[in-house]
């Protein structure tokens, strides 16, 4: 123990740009993913037998040749499931293996467990399945005609939209088709299951939701949850595609391990992964708006239709969020939002970064462009006139927006990126260049933060303080490259004033922190950071009580140790003394998001704790002879509150934007009339590459950002909102297409805006304008 004159300066580990905890291991190839775990002796490899029909009755399925094939140990199908043959999150309508009826092409019929993967694959090809084809609903139009829904149509209302639109001086209407999106995570779906004693299973799986994986496996196997331990150290990407859709493969491997008593592993190759897992929902949206001469909306109506696939999955909540975000950042005096959720004979669509929000925002951005062009005004001015905080503050679902900073963000960005001068330059360029057209757009994002299913807004953490002063951290959040682990570790290090390397980040496990929610809804840092903070405070409260009794002083944690009045003691020595005094140095933490509520029957309430905001200005160039295009410049100003880690947040903003740009420009899911997905490999499904990055890409975190709510260190969520900033690219492309006829015609440009679609839209604009 040493005396000290002044308290050492606090060590700040939050609000600092710190590298991802696995960054060096990622680059060196040393980060361990599921497929890198050494394969245990006796491991069985699984391969899935898929249905070859879109909708059919299974007349017969002969697997005798499969079972007799070399190296095959087990062949498993619906009849082998000892519990309930259901891997759905809640609706009970999604079997692990098809049972009598095939609901989509590629649906699992059985799986083969063999000594090697090639042997399992070869054996699966020997199956003999006889089908009786049934009528198939593939498209939204098919399902609409058949009146096939996963639930009744939902309606959200604010005021009398029909009357407001009818009374407005001007009215416009239009429609927009919005394609889905494949997650294309770098690490595909994979699980490794090791059997223990008495039927226990240890499940290593690439999942965003360990607790749901645990629950579903127990349901399928007919055992209790406590027999299943699910562990995940990291994922090679998730984007929502491993929230529910990872469960099926872990359940199959668990079934094989239970039946054979041997370790079992399943790893889908890329083609099978794309064929058998769900996507972002594709939408068709009809919109009608009434507005005044200043461009301010008097009323709006949106009719949303989505393809949900063969089962419910998370489609109810996803489509609810599409409704929530149909206003984006704009106050609507009167609104009606109608949502149809269609059941089709395609793979069940699922969560994807933004969770329906991006699709919901698309129509109002198209409508505001159309309003501006019809009035001869700059689209930016029309957007500014309709923002929350300018035109009103009540959402269509009854939540009052009290934190809107969209106007400040958009005004600051417009000035810093030279929007006004560039708008004039684009106009001049287009007037003098008939074949190469440029487009420009500046659009905002307002994204609600919280799970819209209220009970999911909770989380737990476990913190151990060891007698050498080191710390072990565990919580319910999962790491998929987004930097959650390092952010929560920063929070813990800050509390005890220790360097980051004193905090050991450990894999998420259901036997350490139970009953957790998925790492989703951009809430990972909010929930798990606060839960870890709660655990730290509990330990510190015990240590404070001990210090008062033992030293007659309040302990102050500093980088040099613990100050006890005028005395400075190392953390190690202080903790050892506390241990000898029988003070508990371990605590669980818990957090539940406050002040949120929502009545789904009336679609009213406060579903979001706060909103995250951002703005992006994108400039594009389009070849009107071919439809080829390029995004040449992007400027982004994004509000992350007081950033926990600016380096991580900047990476999330850039990655989210580029992923959104891919969704809206090049990533096209093509199903043929028979329900076959034709774009199921990198050769046909085109995600953005390094060459698609804009030549000039300026990303800034808003310096004045601070969360008005009591979030972890006043930060804001950043995982999902930046994806929607890419709508500015789509609006810029629409602007370029509209310029072909001097913005006299609203382009019928759908998403993704591929070269083919752009060329068709240009020809359509010319035809409708009478220029051809």
XYZ file of C-alpha atoms in Angstrom:
772
model
C 0.000 0.000 0.000
C 1.328 3.430 -0.876
C 0.365 6.992 0.002
C -0.556 9.352 -2.789
C -1.213 13.044 -2.882
C -3.729 13.392 -5.678
C -6.179 11.044 -7.285
C -4.748 9.796 -10.614
C -6.519 10.882 -13.725
C -9.322 8.483 -14.793
C -8.614 6.067 -17.615
C -11.217 6.495 -20.351
C -11.875 3.371 -22.395
C -15.246 4.477 -23.794
C -15.783 7.088 -26.521
C -12.437 6.048 -27.996
C -11.559 4.490 -31.390
C -10.304 1.042 -30.407
C -9.708 -1.847 -32.776
C -12.095 -4.801 -32.882
C -11.018 -7.386 -30.297
C -10.474 -10.005 -33.046
C -9.095 -7.689 -35.749
C -5.567 -9.081 -35.753
C -6.835 -12.659 -35.594
C -9.216 -11.991 -38.491
C -6.351 -10.753 -40.648
C -4.014 -13.568 -39.585
C -6.627 -16.290 -40.018
C -6.356 -17.160 -36.332
C -9.927 -16.312 -35.306
C -11.700 -19.600 -34.599
C -15.060 -20.172 -36.288
C -17.168 -23.328 -36.019
C -15.507 -24.957 -39.002
C -12.075 -24.277 -37.441
C -12.803 -26.227 -34.252
C -10.746 -29.462 -34.325
C -13.023 -32.295 -35.366
C -13.507 -34.807 -32.551
C -13.007 -38.567 -33.093
C -16.018 -40.323 -34.564
C -17.446 -37.175 -36.107
C -20.383 -37.647 -38.459
C -20.954 -35.287 -41.372
C -24.481 -34.337 -42.413
C -25.928 -33.630 -45.825
C -29.517 -32.555 -46.439
C -31.820 -34.189 -48.967
C -33.931 -31.456 -50.574
C -37.350 -31.444 -52.167
C -37.348 -31.148 -55.948
C -40.839 -29.624 -56.184
C -42.294 -26.233 -55.279
C -45.584 -27.488 -53.848
C -46.425 -31.148 -53.822
C -47.695 -34.107 -51.880
C -45.012 -36.679 -51.106
C -46.526 -39.899 -52.424
C -43.583 -42.064 -51.422
C -40.003 -41.633 -50.191
C -37.712 -44.654 -50.489
C -34.484 -44.136 -48.527
C -33.331 -47.761 -48.473
C -30.530 -47.170 -50.972
C -29.430 -44.138 -48.986
C -29.142 -46.184 -45.803
C -27.212 -48.931 -47.610
C -24.684 -46.546 -49.162
C -21.023 -46.798 -48.070
C -20.141 -44.836 -44.942
C -23.722 -44.020 -43.967
C -24.414 -44.311 -40.240
C -27.922 -42.813 -40.035
C -30.628 -41.373 -42.251
C -33.049 -39.096 -40.437
C -36.437 -37.760 -41.482
C -39.651 -36.504 -39.852
C -40.480 -39.887 -38.313
C -37.180 -39.882 -36.410
C -37.856 -36.662 -34.519
C -38.628 -37.723 -30.916
C -40.213 -34.410 -29.940
C -42.071 -31.937 -32.116
C -41.059 -31.629 -35.760
C -41.090 -27.831 -35.657
C -38.258 -25.298 -35.840
C -40.444 -22.175 -35.991
C -39.845 -19.334 -33.519
C -43.456 -19.302 -32.306
C -46.115 -20.104 -34.933
C -45.678 -23.890 -35.085
C -45.783 -23.948 -38.897
C -42.195 -24.737 -39.939
C -41.130 -28.411 -39.823
C -37.505 -29.468 -39.546
C -38.257 -32.073 -42.212
C -41.202 -31.882 -44.614
C -43.934 -34.221 -43.506
C -46.280 -35.353 -46.286
C -46.392 -31.958 -48.030
C -43.572 -30.045 -49.695
C -44.015 -26.290 -49.338
C -41.027 -24.935 -51.267
C -38.346 -26.157 -53.621
C -35.280 -27.106 -51.595
C -37.208 -27.881 -48.404
C -35.380 -30.508 -46.311
C -36.883 -33.996 -46.609
C -34.188 -35.936 -44.748
C -30.543 -35.737 -43.760
C -27.749 -38.257 -44.091
C -25.124 -38.739 -41.368
C -22.016 -40.404 -42.769
C -18.330 -40.853 -42.057
C -17.396 -38.141 -44.566
C -19.225 -35.313 -46.277
C -18.649 -36.690 -49.809
C -20.155 -40.007 -48.726
C -23.155 -38.267 -47.196
C -23.670 -36.200 -50.342
C -23.394 -39.231 -52.638
C -25.806 -41.227 -50.512
C -28.440 -38.465 -50.484
C -28.547 -38.583 -54.285
C -29.791 -42.191 -54.095
C -33.151 -41.242 -52.562
C -36.252 -42.062 -54.577
C -39.082 -39.612 -53.986
C -42.410 -39.637 -55.809
C -44.460 -36.433 -55.819
C -47.960 -35.355 -56.723
C -47.714 -31.734 -57.795
C -50.082 -29.191 -56.255
C -50.860 -25.614 -57.359
C -47.977 -23.329 -56.401
C -48.074 -19.694 -55.337
C -44.701 -18.183 -56.216
C -45.192 -14.436 -56.547
C -46.996 -11.728 -54.616
C -49.503 -11.601 -57.482
C -50.138 -15.359 -57.148
C -50.775 -15.065 -53.423
C -52.921 -11.961 -53.835
C -55.140 -13.769 -56.330
C -55.436 -16.773 -54.016
C -55.991 -14.589 -50.934
C -53.217 -16.498 -49.156
C -52.018 -14.700 -46.012
C -49.961 -15.632 -42.962
C -52.292 -13.433 -40.896
C -55.128 -10.956 -41.505
C -54.333 -7.650 -43.209
C -53.110 -5.021 -40.725
C -54.050 -1.338 -40.816
C -52.457 1.644 -39.083
C -54.250 4.998 -39.133
C -53.659 8.590 -38.122
C -56.567 10.916 -38.820
C -58.618 10.623 -42.020
C -56.088 10.111 -44.802
C -58.670 9.711 -47.563
C -60.353 13.001 -46.709
C -57.033 14.843 -46.350
C -55.799 13.583 -49.712
C -59.087 14.446 -51.421
C -59.044 17.984 -50.001
C -55.412 18.690 -50.901
C -54.652 21.055 -53.825
C -52.473 18.415 -55.502
C -52.527 14.607 -55.599
C -50.135 11.977 -56.927
C -50.022 8.203 -56.841
C -47.647 5.498 -57.914
C -46.279 2.062 -57.184
C -42.913 0.505 -56.502
C -41.615 -3.074 -56.488
C -38.777 -3.756 -54.056
C -36.705 -6.903 -54.358
C -35.478 -9.158 -51.579
C -31.856 -9.744 -50.614
C -29.655 -12.709 -49.814
C -27.661 -12.332 -46.584
C -24.464 -13.704 -48.142
C -22.632 -13.881 -44.818
C -19.011 -14.969 -45.280
C -19.444 -17.913 -42.922
C -22.350 -20.072 -44.026
C -24.769 -21.981 -41.814
C -22.810 -24.429 -39.652
C -23.184 -26.366 -36.406
C -21.095 -28.896 -34.467
C -22.771 -30.929 -31.720
C -20.902 -33.000 -29.145
C -22.938 -35.421 -27.004
C -22.295 -35.578 -23.278
C -23.567 -37.900 -20.623
C -27.227 -38.545 -19.817
C -28.417 -37.085 -23.117
C -26.715 -33.703 -22.695
C -25.606 -31.926 -25.865
C -23.027 -29.182 -26.344
C -23.955 -27.224 -29.456
C -21.431 -25.005 -31.215
C -23.333 -23.034 -33.822
C -23.180 -19.847 -35.830
C -26.291 -18.143 -34.479
C -27.527 -14.727 -33.422
C -29.929 -16.346 -30.957
C -28.389 -19.014 -28.693
C -31.401 -19.118 -26.377
C -33.913 -19.762 -29.140
C -31.569 -22.401 -30.571
C -31.559 -24.073 -27.157
C -35.359 -23.924 -26.880
C -36.009 -25.267 -30.380
C -33.523 -28.125 -30.092
C -35.110 -29.168 -26.800
C -38.561 -28.971 -28.413
C -37.491 -31.153 -31.340
C -35.699 -33.693 -29.165
C -38.401 -33.828 -26.502
C -36.020 -32.921 -23.682
C -35.649 -30.073 -21.218
C -33.782 -26.892 -22.044
C -31.175 -27.633 -19.372
C -29.891 -30.612 -21.385
C -28.805 -28.303 -24.220
C -25.866 -25.907 -23.978
C -25.450 -23.591 -26.946
C -22.166 -21.759 -27.445
C -21.018 -19.206 -30.010
C -17.783 -17.224 -29.847
C -18.208 -15.429 -33.149
C -20.031 -15.556 -36.457
C -18.637 -14.716 -39.853
C -21.545 -12.367 -40.442
C -25.238 -12.740 -39.701
C -27.273 -9.709 -40.860
C -30.453 -11.317 -39.486
C -30.002 -14.542 -41.455
C -28.880 -16.363 -38.304
C -31.601 -15.109 -35.981
C -34.093 -17.918 -36.659
C -32.776 -19.622 -39.786
C -29.664 -21.029 -38.101
C -31.766 -23.112 -35.730
C -32.799 -25.793 -38.229
C -29.246 -26.934 -38.930
C -28.258 -27.015 -35.254
C -31.379 -29.058 -34.560
C -30.507 -31.561 -37.314
C -26.984 -32.018 -35.986
C -28.356 -32.385 -32.460
C -30.807 -35.056 -33.616
C -27.979 -36.971 -35.305
C -25.783 -36.729 -32.194
C -28.619 -37.879 -29.948
C -29.570 -40.811 -32.183
C -26.032 -42.073 -32.792
C -24.199 -40.996 -29.650
C -21.488 -39.535 -31.872
C -20.458 -35.934 -32.579
C -22.211 -34.517 -35.626
C -21.491 -31.578 -37.895
C -23.434 -29.834 -40.626
C -22.029 -27.152 -42.900
C -24.064 -25.995 -45.876
C -22.232 -25.119 -49.055
C -23.044 -21.737 -50.577
C -25.573 -22.921 -53.170
C -27.521 -25.017 -50.673
C -27.347 -22.259 -48.093
C -28.903 -19.743 -50.499
C -31.539 -22.208 -51.684
C -32.658 -23.374 -48.241
C -32.534 -20.194 -46.154
C -34.797 -17.147 -46.156
C -34.086 -13.660 -47.526
C -35.107 -10.088 -47.021
C -38.816 -9.803 -47.845
C -39.628 -8.495 -51.293
C -42.423 -5.921 -51.372
C -44.817 -4.229 -53.731
C -46.013 -0.846 -52.515
C -48.732 1.447 -53.779
C -48.709 5.063 -52.595
C -51.045 8.052 -52.794
C -50.295 11.521 -51.436
C -52.068 14.845 -51.239
C -49.989 18.005 -50.871
C -49.891 21.775 -51.129
C -47.948 24.168 -53.331
C -45.105 24.208 -50.793
C -44.721 20.427 -51.085
C -45.937 19.724 -47.570
C -47.957 16.511 -47.358
C -51.571 16.847 -46.226
C -52.189 13.124 -46.221
C -50.667 9.852 -47.389
C -51.762 6.290 -47.958
C -49.452 3.330 -48.394
C -50.469 -0.206 -49.295
C -47.701 -2.693 -48.549
C -47.661 -6.244 -49.885
C -44.894 -8.670 -49.000
C -43.895 -12.201 -49.904
C -43.416 -14.016 -46.617
C -42.763 -17.508 -47.904
C -44.158 -20.831 -46.756
C -44.145 -20.175 -42.997
C -44.654 -17.297 -40.588
C -41.092 -17.087 -39.219
C -40.665 -13.418 -38.116
C -42.842 -11.968 -40.867
C -45.422 -10.479 -38.527
C -42.891 -8.303 -36.718
C -40.968 -7.530 -39.918
C -44.070 -6.275 -41.677
C -45.096 -4.362 -38.567
C -41.777 -2.540 -38.699
C -42.284 -1.792 -42.392
C -45.488 -0.038 -41.329
C -43.693 1.802 -38.500
C -41.154 3.190 -40.963
C -43.453 4.097 -43.832
C -43.146 7.685 -42.584
C -39.322 7.552 -42.435
C -38.350 10.967 -41.004
C -41.478 12.816 -42.128
C -44.486 13.961 -40.107
C -47.753 12.953 -41.750
C -50.799 14.982 -40.737
C -53.028 12.105 -41.814
C -51.983 8.611 -42.822
C -53.307 5.160 -43.599
C -50.877 2.272 -43.862
C -52.244 -1.085 -45.018
C -50.109 -4.218 -44.832
C -50.794 -7.544 -46.593
C -48.545 -10.463 -45.569
C -48.713 -13.201 -48.188
C -47.974 -16.894 -47.810
C -46.191 -18.338 -50.840
C -44.546 -21.619 -51.809
C -41.050 -20.205 -51.513
C -38.438 -20.372 -48.755
C -39.646 -18.525 -45.680
C -38.334 -14.966 -45.711
C -36.801 -13.744 -42.506
C -34.944 -11.028 -40.627
C -32.452 -8.903 -42.530
C -30.621 -5.788 -41.387
C -33.349 -3.166 -41.003
C -36.048 -5.786 -40.370
C -38.652 -4.405 -42.798
C -37.775 -0.783 -42.107
C -35.866 -0.266 -45.369
C -38.775 -1.530 -47.477
C -41.185 0.640 -45.519
C -39.174 3.802 -46.205
C -38.873 3.357 -49.949
C -42.329 4.543 -50.998
C -42.342 7.854 -49.167
C -38.944 8.736 -50.620
C -40.247 8.014 -54.127
C -43.396 10.018 -53.362
C -41.454 13.065 -52.146
C -39.269 13.013 -55.270
C -42.445 12.918 -57.357
C -43.983 15.793 -55.367
C -40.885 17.933 -55.890
C -40.694 17.273 -59.621
C -44.397 17.966 -60.096
C -43.982 21.351 -58.391
C -40.660 22.216 -60.007
C -38.973 22.301 -56.593
C -35.727 20.834 -55.302
C -36.446 17.437 -53.661
C -34.262 18.451 -50.706
C -36.505 21.419 -49.963
C -39.616 19.236 -50.081
C -37.989 16.769 -47.709
C -36.953 19.519 -45.284
C -40.493 20.914 -45.264
C -41.968 17.575 -44.168
C -39.586 16.555 -41.391
C -40.549 15.729 -37.839
C -39.908 18.810 -35.773
C -40.918 20.980 -38.738
C -44.271 19.634 -39.925
C -45.374 17.844 -36.752
C -44.282 15.319 -34.125
C -46.892 12.507 -33.959
C -46.227 9.213 -35.743
C -48.986 7.149 -37.416
C -48.763 4.719 -34.472
C -49.224 7.410 -31.849
C -45.660 7.885 -30.557
C -44.542 11.481 -30.159
C -41.145 12.175 -31.711
C -39.214 14.324 -29.243
C -35.646 13.760 -30.396
C -35.624 14.566 -34.124
C -32.307 15.951 -35.323
C -32.980 15.195 -38.988
C -33.218 18.864 -39.946
C -29.873 19.703 -38.341
C -28.192 16.692 -39.931
C -29.568 17.348 -43.412
C -28.821 21.073 -43.310
C -25.286 20.508 -42.067
C -24.633 17.781 -44.626
C -26.063 19.831 -47.493
C -23.694 22.660 -46.615
C -20.593 20.539 -46.025
C -20.989 18.488 -49.227
C -21.885 21.476 -51.403
C -25.303 20.115 -52.302
C -26.759 23.334 -53.763
C -23.838 23.995 -56.082
C -23.714 20.359 -57.106
C -27.438 20.366 -57.864
C -26.889 23.251 -60.277
C -23.880 21.467 -61.796
C -25.919 18.287 -62.318
C -28.718 20.259 -63.915
C -26.296 21.983 -66.287
C -24.563 18.725 -67.168
C -27.819 16.951 -67.977
C -28.984 19.845 -70.161
C -25.918 19.491 -72.336
C -25.433 15.717 -72.382
C -28.201 13.622 -73.995
C -26.585 10.210 -73.394
C -24.789 10.343 -70.041
C -26.987 11.594 -67.230
C -26.136 12.423 -63.638
C -28.376 12.188 -60.584
C -28.168 13.602 -57.075
C -30.179 12.982 -53.913
C -29.932 13.781 -50.210
C -32.163 11.619 -48.018
C -32.580 11.123 -44.252
C -33.109 8.119 -42.012
C -35.108 7.961 -38.797
C -34.964 4.445 -37.356
C -36.690 3.269 -34.198
C -34.512 1.453 -31.670
C -36.021 -1.400 -29.640
C -37.505 -4.780 -30.413
C -41.091 -4.124 -31.460
C -41.989 -7.322 -29.605
C -41.673 -5.637 -26.225
C -40.696 -8.593 -24.037
C -37.514 -9.130 -26.053
C -36.075 -5.858 -24.740
C -34.120 -7.467 -21.900
C -30.685 -8.943 -21.424
C -28.237 -10.361 -18.909
C -24.534 -10.370 -18.155
C -22.081 -12.172 -15.891
C -18.936 -10.512 -14.541
C -16.234 -12.192 -12.440
C -13.522 -10.133 -10.736
C -10.611 -12.447 -9.955
C -8.198 -11.972 -7.075
C -5.383 -10.954 -9.424
C -7.457 -8.014 -10.637
C -8.377 -9.564 -13.964
C -11.973 -9.705 -15.146
C -14.042 -12.333 -16.950
C -16.966 -11.002 -18.989
C -19.911 -12.869 -20.414
C -23.265 -11.619 -21.679
C -26.168 -12.680 -23.871
C -25.101 -10.762 -26.966
C -23.398 -12.471 -29.875
C -20.493 -11.224 -31.966
C -20.935 -11.295 -35.733
C -18.197 -8.837 -36.652
C -20.136 -5.748 -35.545
C -17.889 -5.053 -32.539
C -20.360 -5.774 -29.741
C -17.838 -7.687 -27.640
C -15.245 -4.907 -27.648
C -17.846 -2.252 -26.849
C -19.155 -4.114 -23.802
C -15.585 -4.849 -22.705
C -14.880 -1.106 -22.900
C -17.828 -0.465 -20.577
C -16.502 -2.972 -18.026
C -12.912 -1.720 -18.219
C -14.155 1.831 -17.668
C -15.956 0.804 -14.492
C -12.906 -0.757 -12.863
C -10.387 1.606 -14.504
C -8.353 -1.263 -15.909
C -6.782 -1.615 -19.356
C -8.795 -3.532 -21.918
C -6.431 -6.492 -21.846
C -7.464 -7.071 -18.233
C -10.977 -7.938 -19.406
C -11.349 -11.421 -20.848
C -14.107 -11.599 -23.453
C -15.710 -15.034 -23.476
C -18.035 -16.927 -25.791
C -21.776 -16.494 -25.395
C -23.206 -19.590 -23.686
C -26.681 -20.484 -22.535
C -25.334 -22.077 -19.322
C -23.722 -18.785 -18.278
C -26.369 -16.202 -19.175
C -29.811 -17.762 -19.751
C -33.040 -16.650 -21.394
C -31.524 -13.994 -23.622
C -32.900 -12.268 -26.690
C -31.406 -12.374 -30.152
C -28.606 -9.994 -31.000
C -30.776 -7.995 -33.354
C -32.840 -4.808 -33.663
C -29.596 -2.795 -33.353
C -29.973 -3.194 -29.590
C -26.926 -5.313 -28.762
C -24.829 -2.595 -27.142
C -27.804 -0.884 -25.521
C -29.047 -4.010 -23.764
C -25.869 -5.971 -23.059
C -23.787 -2.910 -22.246
C -26.323 -1.857 -19.619
C -26.560 -5.408 -18.240
C -22.768 -5.581 -17.887
C -22.768 -2.141 -16.259
C -25.345 -3.392 -13.757
C -23.143 -6.380 -12.858
C -20.094 -4.140 -12.396
C -22.030 -1.779 -10.161
C -23.178 -4.655 -7.970
C -19.578 -5.800 -7.428
C -18.435 -2.232 -6.792
C -21.251 -1.694 -4.295
C -20.029 -4.691 -2.282
C -16.450 -3.447 -2.481
C -17.558 0.008 -1.365
C -19.277 -1.435 1.687
C -16.148 -3.451 2.455
C -13.879 -0.392 2.084
C -16.023 1.716 4.382
C -15.910 -0.966 7.075
C -12.238 -1.864 6.638
C -10.641 1.468 5.779
C -13.245 4.066 6.653
C -13.080 5.441 3.130
C -14.952 5.435 -0.166
C -12.957 3.516 -2.780
C -12.100 5.370 -5.961
C -11.025 3.156 -8.851
C -8.167 4.688 -10.841
C -5.720 3.456 -13.512
C -3.045 3.156 -10.809
C -5.168 1.272 -8.334
C -7.830 1.964 -5.723
C -7.743 5.206 -3.765
C -8.810 4.770 -0.144
C -8.718 8.261 1.279
C -5.053 9.279 0.970
C -3.887 5.721 0.364
C -3.410 4.061 -3.001
C -3.686 0.294 -3.200
C -3.320 -1.904 -6.244
C -6.540 -3.398 -7.502
C -5.023 -6.840 -7.025
C -4.245 -6.230 -3.356
C -7.611 -4.605 -2.709
C -9.521 -7.471 -4.293
C -7.472 -10.070 -2.416
C -8.337 -8.383 0.867
C -12.004 -8.325 -0.105
C -11.856 -12.020 -0.929
C -10.280 -12.815 2.448
C -13.087 -10.818 4.034
C -15.522 -13.108 2.161
C -16.868 -10.497 -0.212
C -18.479 -11.908 -3.380
C -16.557 -10.821 -6.448
C -19.007 -12.110 -9.022
C -22.335 -10.701 -10.144
C -25.041 -11.146 -12.689
C -26.383 -8.051 -14.363
C -29.760 -7.420 -15.903
C -31.360 -4.718 -18.006
C -34.820 -4.136 -19.386
C -35.510 -1.248 -21.713
C -37.799 1.224 -19.907
C -40.773 3.261 -21.046
C -41.849 1.177 -24.037
C -45.261 -0.310 -24.728
C -47.273 -1.271 -27.764
C -50.812 -2.502 -28.429
C -50.663 -4.554 -31.612
C -54.434 -4.776 -31.935
C -54.750 -1.018 -32.404
C -51.186 -0.480 -33.668
C -50.595 2.285 -31.160
C -48.105 2.937 -28.392
C -44.451 3.740 -27.843
C -42.646 0.793 -29.418
C -39.279 2.595 -29.604
C -37.111 3.898 -26.766
C -35.492 6.417 -29.104
C -34.710 7.035 -32.765
C -31.393 6.964 -34.603
C -30.880 9.505 -37.380
C -28.623 9.956 -40.361
C -28.405 11.612 -43.754
C -26.625 10.742 -46.982
C -25.997 12.583 -50.219
C -25.274 10.382 -53.227
C -24.305 11.257 -56.772
C -24.533 8.824 -59.688
C -23.876 8.694 -63.401
C -26.005 6.696 -65.851
C -25.377 5.642 -69.445
C -28.799 6.034 -71.083
C -27.823 3.760 -73.980
C -27.046 0.740 -71.817
C -28.405 1.429 -68.335
C -24.934 0.993 -66.887
C -24.362 3.216 -63.882
C -21.948 4.088 -61.129
C -22.160 5.796 -57.764
C -19.421 8.407 -57.970
C -19.670 10.183 -54.646
C -21.296 9.624 -51.264
C -21.281 11.930 -48.231
C -22.730 10.663 -44.957
C -23.404 12.391 -41.655
C -24.699 9.965 -39.038
C -25.857 10.384 -35.462
C -24.610 7.672 -33.102
C -25.111 9.697 -29.945
C -21.864 9.755 -27.966
C -20.101 6.927 -29.760
C -18.788 4.135 -27.546
C -16.179 3.375 -30.202
C -15.935 5.677 -33.236
C -13.712 3.250 -35.159
C -16.248 0.449 -34.864
C -19.145 2.782 -35.612
C -17.545 4.191 -38.755
C -17.046 0.632 -39.990
C -20.696 -0.162 -39.329
C -21.840 2.962 -41.186
C -19.708 2.185 -44.235
C -20.565 -1.512 -44.302
C -24.277 -0.906 -43.800
C -24.394 1.670 -46.568
C -22.594 -0.552 -49.079
C -24.842 -3.493 -48.212
C -27.885 -1.284 -48.747
C -26.449 -0.043 -52.029
C -26.096 -3.647 -53.186
C -29.705 -4.408 -52.243
C -30.951 -1.465 -54.307
C -28.693 -1.803 -57.368
C -27.137 -5.201 -58.162
C -28.451 -7.938 -55.868
C -31.294 -9.583 -57.742
C -33.199 -12.669 -56.606
C -34.722 -14.320 -59.674
C -37.340 -17.039 -59.251
C -38.677 -18.763 -62.346
C -42.351 -19.619 -62.855
C -41.829 -23.014 -61.196
C -40.439 -21.472 -58.022
C -36.775 -22.255 -58.708
C -34.330 -19.664 -57.426
C -32.029 -19.052 -60.390
C -29.575 -16.716 -58.668
C -28.111 -18.937 -55.971
C -24.353 -18.478 -56.360
C -21.830 -15.637 -56.736
C -21.850 -16.254 -60.494
C -25.435 -14.990 -60.762
C -26.110 -13.144 -57.499
C -23.976 -10.006 -57.429
C -23.054 -8.426 -54.110
C -20.990 -5.212 -54.187
C -17.247 -5.548 -54.607
C -14.431 -3.171 -53.698
C -14.759 -1.721 -57.196
C -18.344 -0.625 -56.493
C -17.287 1.617 -53.627
C -17.830 5.261 -54.597
C -14.734 7.074 -55.835
C -15.289 9.642 -53.113
C -16.757 8.305 -49.897
C -16.845 10.721 -46.960
C -18.341 9.390 -43.720
C -18.602 11.500 -40.588
C -20.081 10.889 -37.155
C -22.174 13.861 -36.078
C -20.092 15.744 -33.540
C -23.103 17.077 -31.622
C -24.733 13.687 -31.183
C -25.946 12.673 -27.731
C -28.771 10.371 -26.783
C -31.405 12.148 -24.729
C -32.431 8.848 -23.163
C -30.486 7.025 -20.469
C -28.596 4.640 -22.743
C -25.137 3.201 -22.192
C -22.834 6.239 -21.985
C -25.367 8.240 -24.050
C -24.601 6.251 -27.217
C -27.015 5.272 -29.968
C -27.440 2.064 -31.940
C -25.605 1.875 -35.255
C -26.034 -1.636 -36.667
C -29.057 -1.175 -38.920
C -29.804 2.530 -39.591
C -26.892 3.154 -42.016
C -28.223 0.567 -44.475
C -31.173 2.831 -45.210
C -28.884 5.730 -46.083
C -28.366 3.868 -49.362
C -31.882 4.870 -50.394
C -30.133 8.076 -51.466
C -28.413 6.070 -54.231
C -31.747 4.741 -55.464
C -33.236 8.248 -55.391
C -30.215 9.605 -57.272
C -30.612 6.925 -59.951
C -34.306 7.801 -60.210
C -33.309 11.461 -60.523
C -30.943 10.635 -63.397
C -33.620 8.609 -65.195
C -36.211 11.364 -64.703
C -33.814 13.923 -66.179
C -34.171 12.210 -69.566
C -37.542 13.979 -69.885
C -36.687 17.006 -67.707
C -38.519 15.462 -64.726
C -41.901 15.720 -66.436
C -42.567 12.010 -65.847
C -42.185 9.949 -62.672
C -39.946 6.997 -63.605
C -41.289 3.489 -63.110
C -37.953 2.326 -61.714
C -38.124 -0.652 -59.356
C -35.480 -2.035 -57.012
C -32.932 -3.374 -57.472
C -32.110 -0.763 -60.114
C -30.091 -3.081 -62.328
C -28.782 -1.869 -65.673
C -31.652 -3.675 -67.397
C -34.275 -2.018 -65.210
C -32.697 1.409 -65.632
C -32.626 1.043 -69.403
C -36.271 -0.075 -69.459
C -37.251 2.834 -67.199
C -35.452 5.330 -69.479
C -37.256 4.019 -72.535
C -40.569 4.139 -70.635
C -39.958 7.747 -69.541
C -39.214 8.804 -73.099
C -42.300 7.060 -74.385
C -44.630 8.574 -71.782
C -43.097 12.017 -72.277
C -43.762 11.768 -75.992
C -40.066 12.005 -76.851
C -40.021 8.818 -78.938
